[in-house]
Coordinates of C-alpha atoms and ligand atoms in Angstrom, one line a residue:
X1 CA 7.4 34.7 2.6
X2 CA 4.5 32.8 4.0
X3 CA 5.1 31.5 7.6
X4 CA 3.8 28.3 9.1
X5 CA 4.5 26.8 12.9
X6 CA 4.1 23.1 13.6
X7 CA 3.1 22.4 17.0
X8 CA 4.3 18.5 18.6
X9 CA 4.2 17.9 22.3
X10 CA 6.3 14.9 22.6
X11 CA 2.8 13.8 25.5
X12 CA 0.4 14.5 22.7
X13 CA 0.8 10.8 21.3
X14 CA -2.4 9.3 18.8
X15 CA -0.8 5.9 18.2
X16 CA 2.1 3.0 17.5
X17 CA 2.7 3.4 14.0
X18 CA 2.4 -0.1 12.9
X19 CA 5.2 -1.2 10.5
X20 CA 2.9 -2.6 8.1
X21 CA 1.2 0.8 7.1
X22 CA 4.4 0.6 4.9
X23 CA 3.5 -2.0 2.7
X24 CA 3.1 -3.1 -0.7
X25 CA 1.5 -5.0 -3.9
X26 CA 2.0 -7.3 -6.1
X27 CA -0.9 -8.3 -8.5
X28 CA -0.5 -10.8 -11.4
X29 CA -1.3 -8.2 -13.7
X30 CA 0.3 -6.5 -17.0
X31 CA 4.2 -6.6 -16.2
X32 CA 4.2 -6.8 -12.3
X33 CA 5.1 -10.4 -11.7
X34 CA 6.7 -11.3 -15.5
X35 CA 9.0 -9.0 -16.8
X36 CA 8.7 -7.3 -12.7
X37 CA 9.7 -9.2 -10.0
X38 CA 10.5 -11.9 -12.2
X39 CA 12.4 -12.2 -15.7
X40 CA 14.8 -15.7 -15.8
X41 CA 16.0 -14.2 -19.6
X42 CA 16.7 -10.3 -18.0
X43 CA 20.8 -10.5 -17.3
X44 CA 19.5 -8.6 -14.0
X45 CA 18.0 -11.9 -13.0
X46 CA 19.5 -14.6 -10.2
X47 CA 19.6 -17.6 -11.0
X48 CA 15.9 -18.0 -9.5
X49 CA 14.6 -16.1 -11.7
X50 CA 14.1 -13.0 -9.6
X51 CA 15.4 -9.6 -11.1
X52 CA 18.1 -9.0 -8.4
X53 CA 17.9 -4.8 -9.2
X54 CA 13.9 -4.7 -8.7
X55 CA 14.3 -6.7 -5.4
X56 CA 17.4 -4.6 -3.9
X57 CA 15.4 -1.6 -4.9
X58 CA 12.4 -2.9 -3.0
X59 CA 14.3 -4.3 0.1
X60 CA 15.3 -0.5 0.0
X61 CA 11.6 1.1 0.5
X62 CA 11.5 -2.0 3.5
X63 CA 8.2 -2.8 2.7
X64 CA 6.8 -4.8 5.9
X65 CA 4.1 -7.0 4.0
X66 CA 3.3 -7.7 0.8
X67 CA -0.3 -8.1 -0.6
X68 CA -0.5 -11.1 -3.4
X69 CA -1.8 -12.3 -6.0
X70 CA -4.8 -9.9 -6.7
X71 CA -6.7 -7.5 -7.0
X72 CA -9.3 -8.5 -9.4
X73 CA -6.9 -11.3 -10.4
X74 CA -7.7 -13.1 -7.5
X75 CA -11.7 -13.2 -8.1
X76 CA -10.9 -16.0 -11.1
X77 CA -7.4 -17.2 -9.6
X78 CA -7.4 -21.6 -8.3
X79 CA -4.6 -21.6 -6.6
X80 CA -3.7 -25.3 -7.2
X81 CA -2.9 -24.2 -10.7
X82 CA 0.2 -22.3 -9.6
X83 CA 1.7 -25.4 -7.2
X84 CA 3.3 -28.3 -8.2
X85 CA 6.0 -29.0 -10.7
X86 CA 6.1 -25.7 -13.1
X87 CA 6.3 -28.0 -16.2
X88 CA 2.6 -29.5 -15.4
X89 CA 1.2 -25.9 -14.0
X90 CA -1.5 -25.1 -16.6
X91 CA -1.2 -22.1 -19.1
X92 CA -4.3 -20.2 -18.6
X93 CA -6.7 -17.0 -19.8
X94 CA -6.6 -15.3 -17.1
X95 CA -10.1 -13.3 -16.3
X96 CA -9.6 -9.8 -14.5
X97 CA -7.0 -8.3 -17.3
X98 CA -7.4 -10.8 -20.3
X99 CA -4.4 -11.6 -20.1
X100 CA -1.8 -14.9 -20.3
X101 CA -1.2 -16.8 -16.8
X102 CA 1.7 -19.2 -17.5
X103 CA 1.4 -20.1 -13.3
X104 CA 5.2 -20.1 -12.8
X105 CA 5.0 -17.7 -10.0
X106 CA 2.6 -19.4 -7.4
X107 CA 1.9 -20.2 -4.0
X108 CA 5.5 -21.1 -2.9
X109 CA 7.7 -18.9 -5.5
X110 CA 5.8 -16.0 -3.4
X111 CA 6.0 -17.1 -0.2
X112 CA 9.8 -18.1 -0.7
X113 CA 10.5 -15.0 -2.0
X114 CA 8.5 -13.1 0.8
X115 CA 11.0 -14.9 3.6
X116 CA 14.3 -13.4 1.7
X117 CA 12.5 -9.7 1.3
X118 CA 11.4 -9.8 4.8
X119 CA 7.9 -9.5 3.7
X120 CA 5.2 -10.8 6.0
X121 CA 3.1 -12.2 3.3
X122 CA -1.1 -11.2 2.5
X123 CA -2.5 -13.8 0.7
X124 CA -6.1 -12.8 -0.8
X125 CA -8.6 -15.7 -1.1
X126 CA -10.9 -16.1 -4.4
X127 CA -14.2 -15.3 -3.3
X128 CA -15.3 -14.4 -7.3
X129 CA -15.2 -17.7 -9.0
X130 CA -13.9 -19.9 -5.5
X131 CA -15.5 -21.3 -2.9
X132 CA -15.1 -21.2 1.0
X133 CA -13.8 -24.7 0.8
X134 CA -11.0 -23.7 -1.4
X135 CA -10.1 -20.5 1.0
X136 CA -10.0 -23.0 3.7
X137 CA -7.8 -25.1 1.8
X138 CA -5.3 -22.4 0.7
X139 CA -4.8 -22.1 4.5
X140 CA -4.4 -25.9 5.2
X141 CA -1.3 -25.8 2.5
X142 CA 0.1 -22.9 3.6
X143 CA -0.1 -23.4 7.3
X144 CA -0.9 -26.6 8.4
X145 CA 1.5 -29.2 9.8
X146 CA 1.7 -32.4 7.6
X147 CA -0.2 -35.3 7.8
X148 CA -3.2 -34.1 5.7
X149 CA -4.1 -33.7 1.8
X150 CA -3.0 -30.1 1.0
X151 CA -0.3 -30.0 3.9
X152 CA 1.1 -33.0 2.4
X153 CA 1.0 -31.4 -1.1
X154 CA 3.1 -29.0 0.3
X155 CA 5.9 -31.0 1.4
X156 CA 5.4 -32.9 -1.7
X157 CA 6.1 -29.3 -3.4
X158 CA 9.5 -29.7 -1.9
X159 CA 8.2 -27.5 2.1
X160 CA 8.2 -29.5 4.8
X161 CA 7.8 -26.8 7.5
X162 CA 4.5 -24.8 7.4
X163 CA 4.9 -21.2 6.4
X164 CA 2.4 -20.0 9.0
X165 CA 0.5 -16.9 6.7
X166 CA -0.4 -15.0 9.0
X167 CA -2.7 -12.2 7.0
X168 CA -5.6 -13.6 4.3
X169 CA -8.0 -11.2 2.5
X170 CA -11.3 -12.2 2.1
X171 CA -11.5 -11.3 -1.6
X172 CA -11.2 -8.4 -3.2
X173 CA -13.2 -4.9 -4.2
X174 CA -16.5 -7.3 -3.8
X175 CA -18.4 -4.5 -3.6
X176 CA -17.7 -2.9 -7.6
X177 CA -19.7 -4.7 -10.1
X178 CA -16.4 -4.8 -12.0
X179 CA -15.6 -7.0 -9.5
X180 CA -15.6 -10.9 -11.2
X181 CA -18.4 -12.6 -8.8
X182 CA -19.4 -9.3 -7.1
X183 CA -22.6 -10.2 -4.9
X184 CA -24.8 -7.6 -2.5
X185 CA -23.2 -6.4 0.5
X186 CA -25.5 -9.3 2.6
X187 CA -24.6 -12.7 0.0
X188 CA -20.7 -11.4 0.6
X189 CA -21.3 -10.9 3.9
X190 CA -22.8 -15.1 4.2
X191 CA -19.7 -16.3 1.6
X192 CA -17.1 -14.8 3.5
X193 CA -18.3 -15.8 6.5
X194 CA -18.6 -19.3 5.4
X195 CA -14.7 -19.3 4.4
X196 CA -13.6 -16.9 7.5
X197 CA -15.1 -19.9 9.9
X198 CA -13.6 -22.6 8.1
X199 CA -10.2 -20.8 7.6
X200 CA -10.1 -19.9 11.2
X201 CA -11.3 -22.9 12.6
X202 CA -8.2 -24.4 10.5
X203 CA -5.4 -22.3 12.2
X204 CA -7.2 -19.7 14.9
X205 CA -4.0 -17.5 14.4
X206 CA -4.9 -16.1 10.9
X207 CA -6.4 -12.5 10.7
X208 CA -9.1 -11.8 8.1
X209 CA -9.7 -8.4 6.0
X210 CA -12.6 -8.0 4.7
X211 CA -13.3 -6.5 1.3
X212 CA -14.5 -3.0 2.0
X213 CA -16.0 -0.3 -0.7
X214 CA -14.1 -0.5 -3.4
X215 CA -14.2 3.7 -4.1
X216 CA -15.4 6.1 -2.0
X217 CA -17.6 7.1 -5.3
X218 CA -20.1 3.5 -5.1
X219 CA -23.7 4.4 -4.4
X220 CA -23.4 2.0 -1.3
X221 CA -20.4 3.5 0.3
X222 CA -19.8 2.7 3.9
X223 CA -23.4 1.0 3.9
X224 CA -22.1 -2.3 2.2
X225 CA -19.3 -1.8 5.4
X226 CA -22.2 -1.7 7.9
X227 CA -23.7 -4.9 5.9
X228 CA -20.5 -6.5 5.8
X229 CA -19.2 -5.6 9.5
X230 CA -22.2 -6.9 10.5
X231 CA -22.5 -10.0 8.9
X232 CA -19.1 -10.8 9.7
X233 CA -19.4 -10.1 13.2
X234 CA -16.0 -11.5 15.1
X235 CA -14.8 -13.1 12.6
X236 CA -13.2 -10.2 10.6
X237 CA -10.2 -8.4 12.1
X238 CA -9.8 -5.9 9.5
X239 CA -12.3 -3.9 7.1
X240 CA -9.8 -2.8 3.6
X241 CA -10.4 0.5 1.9
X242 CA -9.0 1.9 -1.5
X243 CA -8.5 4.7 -3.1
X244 CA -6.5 5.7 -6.0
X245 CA -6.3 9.8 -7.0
X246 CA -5.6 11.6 -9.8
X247 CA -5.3 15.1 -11.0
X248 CA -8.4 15.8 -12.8
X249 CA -7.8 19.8 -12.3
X250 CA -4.6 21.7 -11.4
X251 CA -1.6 21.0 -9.4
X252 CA -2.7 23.1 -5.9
X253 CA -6.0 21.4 -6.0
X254 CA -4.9 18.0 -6.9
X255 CA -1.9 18.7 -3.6
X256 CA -5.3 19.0 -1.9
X257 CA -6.2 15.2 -2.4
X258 CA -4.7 13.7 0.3
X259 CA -7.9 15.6 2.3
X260 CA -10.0 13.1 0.3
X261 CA -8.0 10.3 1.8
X262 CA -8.0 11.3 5.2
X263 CA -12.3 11.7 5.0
X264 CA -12.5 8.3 3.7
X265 CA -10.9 6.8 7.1
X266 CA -12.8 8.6 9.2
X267 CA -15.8 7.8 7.7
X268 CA -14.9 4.1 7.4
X269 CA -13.6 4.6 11.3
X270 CA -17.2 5.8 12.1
X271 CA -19.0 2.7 10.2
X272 CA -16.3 0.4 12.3
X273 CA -17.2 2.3 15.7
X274 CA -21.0 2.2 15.2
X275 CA -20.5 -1.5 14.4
X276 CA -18.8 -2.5 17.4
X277 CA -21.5 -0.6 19.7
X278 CA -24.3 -2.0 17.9
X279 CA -23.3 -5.3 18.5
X280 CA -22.1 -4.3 21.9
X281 CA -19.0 -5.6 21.3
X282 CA -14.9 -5.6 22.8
X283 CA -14.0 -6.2 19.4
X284 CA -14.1 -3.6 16.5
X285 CA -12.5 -4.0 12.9
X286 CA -9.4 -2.1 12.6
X287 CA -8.6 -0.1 9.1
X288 CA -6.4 -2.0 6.0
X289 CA -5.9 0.3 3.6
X290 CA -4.8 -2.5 1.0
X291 CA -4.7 -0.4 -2.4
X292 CA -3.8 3.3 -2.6
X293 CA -2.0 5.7 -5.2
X294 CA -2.0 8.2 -7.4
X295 CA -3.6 6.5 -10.4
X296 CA -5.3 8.3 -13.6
X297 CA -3.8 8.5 -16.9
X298 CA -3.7 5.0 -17.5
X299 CA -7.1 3.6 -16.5
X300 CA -9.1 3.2 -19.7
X301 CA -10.5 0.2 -20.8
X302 CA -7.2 -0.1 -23.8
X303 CA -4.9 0.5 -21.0
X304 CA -5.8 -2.5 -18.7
X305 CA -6.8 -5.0 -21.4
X306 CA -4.2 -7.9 -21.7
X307 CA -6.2 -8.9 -25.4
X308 CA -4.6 -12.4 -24.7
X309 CA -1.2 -11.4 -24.7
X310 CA 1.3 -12.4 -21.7
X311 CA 2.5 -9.9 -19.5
X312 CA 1.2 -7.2 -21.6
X313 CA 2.2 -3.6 -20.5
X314 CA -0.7 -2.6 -18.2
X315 CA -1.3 0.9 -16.3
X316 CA 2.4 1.5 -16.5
X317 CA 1.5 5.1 -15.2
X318 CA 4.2 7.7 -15.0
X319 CA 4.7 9.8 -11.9
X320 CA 6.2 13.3 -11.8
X321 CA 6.7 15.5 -9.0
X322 CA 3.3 16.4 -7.8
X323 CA 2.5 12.8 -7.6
X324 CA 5.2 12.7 -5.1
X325 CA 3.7 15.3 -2.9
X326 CA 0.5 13.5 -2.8
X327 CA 1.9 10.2 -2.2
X328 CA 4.0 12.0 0.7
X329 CA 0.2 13.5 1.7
X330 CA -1.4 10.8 1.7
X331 CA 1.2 8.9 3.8
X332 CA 1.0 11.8 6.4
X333 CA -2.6 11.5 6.5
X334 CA -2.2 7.3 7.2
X335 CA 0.5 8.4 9.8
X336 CA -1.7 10.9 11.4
X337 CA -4.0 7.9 11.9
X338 CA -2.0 5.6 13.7
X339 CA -4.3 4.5 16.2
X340 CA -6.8 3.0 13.9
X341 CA -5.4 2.6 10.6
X342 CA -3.2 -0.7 10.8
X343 CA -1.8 -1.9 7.4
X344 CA -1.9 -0.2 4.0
X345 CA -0.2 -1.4 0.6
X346 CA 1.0 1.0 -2.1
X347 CA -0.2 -0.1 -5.2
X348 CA 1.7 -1.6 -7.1
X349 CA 5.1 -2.1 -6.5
X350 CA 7.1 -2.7 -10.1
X351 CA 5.5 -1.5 -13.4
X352 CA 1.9 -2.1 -12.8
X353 CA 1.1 1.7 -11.0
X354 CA 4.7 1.6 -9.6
X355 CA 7.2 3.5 -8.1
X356 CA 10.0 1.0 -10.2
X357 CA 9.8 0.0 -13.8
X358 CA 11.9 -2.1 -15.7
X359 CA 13.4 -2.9 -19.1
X360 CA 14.9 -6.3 -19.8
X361 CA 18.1 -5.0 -18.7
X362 CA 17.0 -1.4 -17.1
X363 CA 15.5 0.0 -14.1
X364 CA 13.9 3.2 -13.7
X365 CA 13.1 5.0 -10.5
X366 CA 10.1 6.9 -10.2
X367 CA 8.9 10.2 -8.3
X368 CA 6.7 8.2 -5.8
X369 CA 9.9 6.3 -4.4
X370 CA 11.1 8.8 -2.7
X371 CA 8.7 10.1 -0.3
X372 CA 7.8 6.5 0.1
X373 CA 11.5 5.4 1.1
X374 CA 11.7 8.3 3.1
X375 CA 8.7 8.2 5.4
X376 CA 9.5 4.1 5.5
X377 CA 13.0 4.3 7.0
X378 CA 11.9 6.5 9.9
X379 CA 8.6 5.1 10.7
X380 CA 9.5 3.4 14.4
X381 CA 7.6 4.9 16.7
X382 CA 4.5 6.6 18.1
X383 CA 2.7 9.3 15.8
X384 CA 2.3 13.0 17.6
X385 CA -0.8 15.3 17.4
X386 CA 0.3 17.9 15.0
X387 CA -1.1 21.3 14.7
X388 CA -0.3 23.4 12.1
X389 CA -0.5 27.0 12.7
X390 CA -0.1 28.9 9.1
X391 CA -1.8 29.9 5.8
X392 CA -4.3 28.3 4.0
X393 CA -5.9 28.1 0.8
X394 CA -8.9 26.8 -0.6
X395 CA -8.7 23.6 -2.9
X396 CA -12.3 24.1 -5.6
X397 CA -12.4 20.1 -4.8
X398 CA -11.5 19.4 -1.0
X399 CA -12.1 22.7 0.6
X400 CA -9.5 24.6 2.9
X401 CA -6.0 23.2 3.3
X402 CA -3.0 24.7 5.1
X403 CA -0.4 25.4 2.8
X404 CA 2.2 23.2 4.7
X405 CA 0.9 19.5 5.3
X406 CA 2.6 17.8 8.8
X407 CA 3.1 14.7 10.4
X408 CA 5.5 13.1 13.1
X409 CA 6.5 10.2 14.9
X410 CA 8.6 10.1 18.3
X411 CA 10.9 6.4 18.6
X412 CA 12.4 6.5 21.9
X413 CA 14.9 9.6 21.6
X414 CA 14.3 10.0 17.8
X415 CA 11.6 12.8 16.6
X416 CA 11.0 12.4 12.8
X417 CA 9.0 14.9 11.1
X418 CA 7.5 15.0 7.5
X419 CA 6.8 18.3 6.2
X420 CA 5.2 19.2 2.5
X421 CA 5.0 22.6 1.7
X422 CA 2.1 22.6 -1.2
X423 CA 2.9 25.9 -1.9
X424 CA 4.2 27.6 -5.5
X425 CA 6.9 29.8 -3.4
X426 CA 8.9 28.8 -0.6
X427 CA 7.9 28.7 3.0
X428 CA 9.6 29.3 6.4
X429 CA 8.2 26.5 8.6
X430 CA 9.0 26.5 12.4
X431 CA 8.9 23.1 14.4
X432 CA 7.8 23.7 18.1
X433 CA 8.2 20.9 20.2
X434 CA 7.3 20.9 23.6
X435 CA 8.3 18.5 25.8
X436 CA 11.5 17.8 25.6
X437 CA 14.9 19.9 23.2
X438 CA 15.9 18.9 20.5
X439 CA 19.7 18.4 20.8
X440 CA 20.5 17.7 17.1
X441 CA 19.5 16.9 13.7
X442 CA 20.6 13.3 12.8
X443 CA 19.5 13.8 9.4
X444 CA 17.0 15.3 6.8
X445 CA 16.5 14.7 3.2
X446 CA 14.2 16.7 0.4
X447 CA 12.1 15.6 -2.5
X448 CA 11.6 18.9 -5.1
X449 CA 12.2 20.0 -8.3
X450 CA 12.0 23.0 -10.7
X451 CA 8.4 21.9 -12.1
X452 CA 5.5 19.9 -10.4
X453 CA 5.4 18.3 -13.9
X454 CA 8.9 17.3 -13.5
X455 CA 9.7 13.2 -13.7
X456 CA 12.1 10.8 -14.2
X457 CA 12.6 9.0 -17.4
X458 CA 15.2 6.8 -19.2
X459 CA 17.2 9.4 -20.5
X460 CA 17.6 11.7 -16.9
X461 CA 16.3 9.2 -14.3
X462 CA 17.4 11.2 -11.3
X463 CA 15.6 14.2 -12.2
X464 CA 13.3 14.0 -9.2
X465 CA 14.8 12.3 -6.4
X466 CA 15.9 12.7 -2.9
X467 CA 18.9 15.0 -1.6
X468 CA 20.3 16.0 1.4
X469 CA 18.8 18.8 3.0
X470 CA 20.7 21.1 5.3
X471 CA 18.5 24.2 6.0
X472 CA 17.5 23.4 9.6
X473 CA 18.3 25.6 12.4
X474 CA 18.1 24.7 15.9
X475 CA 16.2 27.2 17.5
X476 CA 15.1 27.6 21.2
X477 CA 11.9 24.7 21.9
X478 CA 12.7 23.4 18.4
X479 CA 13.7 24.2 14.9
X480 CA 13.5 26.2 11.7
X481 CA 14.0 26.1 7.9
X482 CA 13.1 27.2 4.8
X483 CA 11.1 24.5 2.5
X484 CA 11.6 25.8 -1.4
X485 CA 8.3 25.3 -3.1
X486 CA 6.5 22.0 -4.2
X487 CA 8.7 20.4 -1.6
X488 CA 8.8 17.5 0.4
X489 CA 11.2 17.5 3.2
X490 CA 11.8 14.1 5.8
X491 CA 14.4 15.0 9.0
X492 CA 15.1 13.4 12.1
X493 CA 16.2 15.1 15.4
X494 CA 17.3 13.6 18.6
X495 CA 16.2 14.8 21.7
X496 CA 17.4 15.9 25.1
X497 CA 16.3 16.1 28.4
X498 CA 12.7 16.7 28.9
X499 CA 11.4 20.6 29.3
Ligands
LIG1 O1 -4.3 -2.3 -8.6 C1 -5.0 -2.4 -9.8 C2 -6.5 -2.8 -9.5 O2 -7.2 -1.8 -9.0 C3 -6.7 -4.0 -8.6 O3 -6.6 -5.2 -9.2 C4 -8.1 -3.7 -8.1 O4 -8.3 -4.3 -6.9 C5 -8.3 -2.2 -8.2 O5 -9.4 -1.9 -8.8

């Protein structure tokens, strides 16, 4: 059996592990919002409207922000048309998917909702089709205190008391020319400005993201982020990236993905560095990672066009094991970069690229929850340099890769480490942490299966889920088990005195 030790010294720290790396999505596209998050005829609904099973799943993966309403939505989305009265809110086609906006989520539906969830709420701005003005307006209704036009809508809307949004995006993948409104890197660089001054000079408290390369694969990658960051200058606080993966080959090279990942922030890292010493500057644009998944099978033109129906089934992807292991990869590769990378969103959250998806009166689970849920639920802390001592192999697409992925974070007397072995036959892996002993293992859970190709579906939907795991050992400076194969394993230790 192949051997591999992880190396933590509880010293060797990178970086808080910000709480919003573990966000999420929502996009008014296909079934997300109708028929997702909200369904008044589904007997799972409240009496809101809001399907009670999709939201106690989703209060379960604690998702600590929540990006809204787009995605390329947002480049033809007036937000005015989803305030007011619902009966006057107008039906519209909608531009990105071709699809059916009846407007009856909006505005304050998503922000109400985001205060019961817990969600600190993203809002993205329309800088497709919108103007700066209208950004800067968005902002006055949603945080301003009344006594002016759009604040007094509010209240009129039935909200007295701002609802202080803290996190706006200055549009979205600007840089595709998919993108409805997509300008050079320089005229989106002058718009958002335009609408970054006017929003901040509104309520100084607000942090801006600006729209970063779309893909890793544009012909102006990470120079349309020089353009941008520089343009921009002090206005932006955070430059987003996105990335969704797919397997295009074979399951040990497409387990070798989250590599790809992990290149694209440290390449967008170096664009953010060489900005802030060009312009000599304390300030430098920390990473948002606003959209990333596993997303392939359902990307063709068919499978995102709405054809004018409402809530059409969109990109309702299907995950399976291996998908898991990437999303697990890719989340150690976002935890390994603590210290720079600040907020990232899974996308999506229900039906559209999910991990949840829903009948009118059914909810299925998929793959991707898991590693998701458990990565979120031990995330409180500071991330640890990992070193991974061990085999290797060599993915065709992304080079050498150990065999067993790693990453950890220390919360006061809590050690939590993520382990994936990528592997086709189980692995002994050996944690040693110096530092301080480990005294006990709280608890540790595992994501596997007898296939990669295994998923969930409506007729076995537990097929792929987490399980207890009770292989650890304590061992002398640390701890050992054996990880079956295509495995993702989650455990939590508590320490004792320091060594
Ligand atoms: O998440 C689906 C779509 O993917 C988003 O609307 C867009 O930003 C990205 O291209």
């Amino acid at each position: 059996m192949k051997s591999s030790t992880i190396h933590l010294h509880t010293g060797h720290r990178i970086g808080h592990v910000d709480p919003r790396v573990f966000g999420g999505f929502l996009e008014h596209m296909g079934r997300a919002v109708y028929q997702g998050v909200y369904e008044p005829d589904s007997p799972r609904a409240d009496a809101e409207g809001w399907r009670v099973d999709v939201l106690d799943r989703l209060r379960d993966l604690d998702l600590a922000v929540m990006r809204y309403p787009g995605g390329n939505f947002v480049s033809g989305y007036h937000w005015q048309d989803g305030v007011g009265p619902r009966e006057r809110r107008p039906r519209v086609r909608e531009k990105a998917w071709n699809s059916i906006e009846t407007n009856q989520v909006g505005t304050d539906e998503f922000l109400r909702l985001s205060e019961r969830m817990g969600w600190e709420p993203m809002l993205a701005v329309n800088l497709g089709t919108g103007t700066p003005e209208e950004a800067h307006d968005w902002v006055e209704y949603c945080n301003a205190p009344i006594g002016t036009r759009f604040a007094d809508l509010r209240a009129a809307n039935g909200r007295q008391q701002p609802y202080g949004v803290k996190l706006w995006c200055l549009g979205n993948e600007m840089s595709g020319e998919w993108q409805i409104g997509h300008v050079p890197p320089d005229e989106y660089a002058s718009r958002a400005r335009q609408a970054a001054k006017m929003m901040k000079d509104l309520d100084p408290t607000i942090q801006l993201v600006a729209s970063g390369s779309a893909t890793h694969f544009l012909p102006s990658y990470m120079e349309w982020d020089r353009v941008i960051l520089e343009g921009l200058g002090d206005h932006v606080d955070y430059l987003s990236l996105h990335n969704y993966v797919g397997n295009h080959t074979d399951t040990m090279d497409f387990l070798a993905c989250p590599q790809l990942i992990e290149k694209q922030i440290l390449e967008i890292d170096a664009v953010c560095r060489y900005v802030q010493g060009r312009r000599k500057s304390p300030k430098r644009a920390m990473l948002c990672f606003d959209e990333w998944n596993v997303w392939y099978r359902t990307q063709t033109q068919q499978d995102c066009d709405g054809a004018g129906r409402l809530a059409p089934p969109l990109a309702e992807e299907r995950f399976n094991l291996e998908d898991a292991l990437v999303v697990a990869g890719i989340l150690h590769a976002f935890v390994r970069h603590a210290d720079v990378l600040k907020m990232a969103n899974l996308a999506q959250v229900v039906n559209v690229i999910a991990p949840l998806l829903t009948r009118t009166d059914d909810l299925l689970v998929q793959s991707i929850y898991w590693p998701f849920r458990l990565f979120s639920r031990r995330r409180e802390g500071h991330s640890l340099v990992t070193s991974v001592e061990g085999p290797s192999y060599t993915s065709p697409s992304h080079g050498p890769v150990p065999h067993v992925d790693a990453s950890a974070i220390l919360g006061g007397d809590l050690l939590h480490v993520f382990l994936t072995n990528r592997d086709d036959e189980a692995a002994e892996v050996r944690i040693a942490l110096a530092g301080a002993d480990v005294a006990e293992l709280v608890d540790a859970e595992i994501v596997t299966g007898a296939d990669p190709k295994d998923e969930n579906d409506w007729d076995a939907p537990d097929r792929v889920r987490a399980q207890p795991f009770d292989r650890f050992k304590l061992v002398a400076a640390g701890a050992i088990a054996e990880l079956p194969a295509f495995s993702f394993v989650a455990a939590t230790f508590r320490l004792g005195a320091s060594s």
